[in-house]
Coordinates of C-alpha atoms in Angstrom, one line a residue:
X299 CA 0.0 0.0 0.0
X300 CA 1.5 3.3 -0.5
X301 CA 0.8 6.0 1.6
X302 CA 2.8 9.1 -0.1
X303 CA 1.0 12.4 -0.9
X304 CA 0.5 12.9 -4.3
X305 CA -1.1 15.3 -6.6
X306 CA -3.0 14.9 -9.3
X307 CA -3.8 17.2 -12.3
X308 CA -6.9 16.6 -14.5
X309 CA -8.8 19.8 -15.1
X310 CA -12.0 21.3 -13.7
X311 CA -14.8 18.9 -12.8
X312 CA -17.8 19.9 -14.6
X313 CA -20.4 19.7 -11.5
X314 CA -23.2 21.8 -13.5
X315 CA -25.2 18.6 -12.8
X316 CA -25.8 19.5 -9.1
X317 CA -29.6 21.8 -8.6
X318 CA -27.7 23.6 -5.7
X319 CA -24.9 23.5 -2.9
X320 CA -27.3 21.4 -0.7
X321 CA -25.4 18.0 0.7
X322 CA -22.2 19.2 -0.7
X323 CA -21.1 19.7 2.9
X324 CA -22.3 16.7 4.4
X325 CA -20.7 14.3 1.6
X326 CA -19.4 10.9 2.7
X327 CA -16.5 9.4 2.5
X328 CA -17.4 5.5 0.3
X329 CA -15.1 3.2 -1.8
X330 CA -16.4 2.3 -5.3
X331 CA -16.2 -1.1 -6.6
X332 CA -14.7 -0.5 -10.1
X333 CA -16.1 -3.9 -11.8
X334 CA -19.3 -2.0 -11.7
X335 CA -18.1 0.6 -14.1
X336 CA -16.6 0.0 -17.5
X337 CA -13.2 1.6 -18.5
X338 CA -14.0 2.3 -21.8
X339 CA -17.5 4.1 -21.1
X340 CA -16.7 5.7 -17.7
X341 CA -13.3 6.8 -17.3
X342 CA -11.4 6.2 -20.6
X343 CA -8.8 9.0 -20.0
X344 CA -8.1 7.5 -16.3
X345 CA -10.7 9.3 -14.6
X346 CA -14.3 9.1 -13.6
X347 CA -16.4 12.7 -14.0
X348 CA -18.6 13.4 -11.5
X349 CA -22.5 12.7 -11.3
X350 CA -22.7 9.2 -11.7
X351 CA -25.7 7.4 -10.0
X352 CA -24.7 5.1 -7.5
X353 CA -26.0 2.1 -5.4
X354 CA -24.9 0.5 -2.2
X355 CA -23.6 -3.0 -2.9
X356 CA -24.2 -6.1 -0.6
X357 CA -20.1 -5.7 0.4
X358 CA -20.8 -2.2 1.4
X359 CA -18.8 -1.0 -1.1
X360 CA -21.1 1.3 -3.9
X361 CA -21.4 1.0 -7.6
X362 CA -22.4 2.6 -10.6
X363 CA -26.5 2.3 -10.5
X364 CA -27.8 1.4 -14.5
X365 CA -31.4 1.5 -16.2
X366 CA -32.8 -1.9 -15.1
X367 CA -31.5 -1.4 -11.4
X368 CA -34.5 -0.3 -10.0
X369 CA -36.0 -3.4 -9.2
X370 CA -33.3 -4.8 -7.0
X371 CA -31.2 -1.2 -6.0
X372 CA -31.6 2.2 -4.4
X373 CA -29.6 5.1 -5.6
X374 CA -27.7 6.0 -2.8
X375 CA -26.2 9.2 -3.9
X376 CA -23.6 10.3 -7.3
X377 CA -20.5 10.9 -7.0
X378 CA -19.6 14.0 -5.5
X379 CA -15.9 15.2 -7.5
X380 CA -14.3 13.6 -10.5
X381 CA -12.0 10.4 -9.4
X382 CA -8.0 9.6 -10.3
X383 CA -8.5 5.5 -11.3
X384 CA -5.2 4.3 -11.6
X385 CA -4.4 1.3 -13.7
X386 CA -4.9 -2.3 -12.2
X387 CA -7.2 -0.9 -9.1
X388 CA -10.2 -2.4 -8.6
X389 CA -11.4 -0.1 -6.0
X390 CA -11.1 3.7 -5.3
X391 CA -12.3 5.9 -2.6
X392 CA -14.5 8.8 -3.4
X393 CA -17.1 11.0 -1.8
X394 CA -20.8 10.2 -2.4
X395 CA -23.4 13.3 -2.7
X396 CA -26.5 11.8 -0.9
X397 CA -28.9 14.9 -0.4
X398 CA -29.2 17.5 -2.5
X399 CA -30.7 18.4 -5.7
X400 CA -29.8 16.7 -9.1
X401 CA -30.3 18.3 -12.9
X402 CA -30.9 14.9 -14.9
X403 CA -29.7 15.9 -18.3
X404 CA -26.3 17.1 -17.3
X405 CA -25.8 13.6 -15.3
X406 CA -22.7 12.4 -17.2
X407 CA -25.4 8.5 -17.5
X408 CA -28.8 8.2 -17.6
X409 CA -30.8 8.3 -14.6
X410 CA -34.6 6.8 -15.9
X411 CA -37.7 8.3 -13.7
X412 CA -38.3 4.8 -12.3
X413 CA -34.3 5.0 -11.1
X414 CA -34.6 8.2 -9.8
X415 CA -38.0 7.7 -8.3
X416 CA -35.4 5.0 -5.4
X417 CA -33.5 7.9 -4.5
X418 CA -34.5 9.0 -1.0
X419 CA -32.8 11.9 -0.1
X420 CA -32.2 13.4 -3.6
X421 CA -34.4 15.7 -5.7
X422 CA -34.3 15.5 -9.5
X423 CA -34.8 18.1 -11.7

C-alpha cells in the first residue's frame, strides 16, 4: 500500500449537474467497486467525472447504479468530485453526494424516472 501524498492534475470537474450546494457539505466518504463501471464508457482517459448514480452493494462498497437497477437497487447518492483510477485498481475511494438536488440531463449516464423515483434523499430536476 503506498501512503505518499500525491497530486493529481486533471482539469475542472464539470459539476453543472448539481440543482444547488445542498449536501455538498455533508458528503461521505465511500469506496467504489470498479467492476461495476466500465473503463471504456466511464473513465477512458483515467478518470471518472462526476455525477454518476450510484448504489450501495451487498459488500458495502457502492457501484455505478444502470437502467434496469430499480427493481433490485436504491440510488444511494452520485459521486460528488471527478476520481483519479489508476491502472490495475479495482477499487477507489471517493465521496458520495447523498442529499441534494440533481439536474438529470447534465448527469454524465442516464438516470430513468423509475431510477430516480429509489433515491431518498435526492431531488431530481
Amino acid at each position: 500500500m503506498d501512503l505518499n501524498v500525491k497530486t493529481d492534475i486533471f482539469g475542472q470537474d464539470d459539476q453543472s449537474w448539481l440543482a444547488s450546494a445542498e449536501g455538498t457539505d455533508r458528503a461521505r466518504p465511500i469506496t467504489l467497486d470498479l467492476s461495476t463501471f466500465t473503463q471504456a464508457t466511464h473513465y477512458p482517459e483515467g478518470w471518472m467525472k462526476s455525477g454518476y448514480a450510484l448504489k450501495k452493494l451487498g459488500s458495502g462498497l457502492y457501484g455505478l447504479f444502470s437502467v434496469g437497477d430499480e427493481s433490485t437497487a436504491v440510488i444511494a447518492g452520485h459521486l460528488l468530485t471527478a476520481l483519479r483510477v489508476p491502472a490495475g485498481l479495482t477499487k477507489v475511494a471517493g465521496a458520495l453526494h447523498w442529499h441534494g438536488g440533481v439536474i438529470v440531463a447534465k448527469l454524465p449516464h442516464t438516470v430513468n424516472a423509475a431510477g430516480q423515483a429509489t433515491a431518498k434523499q435526492i431531488s431530481y430536476f
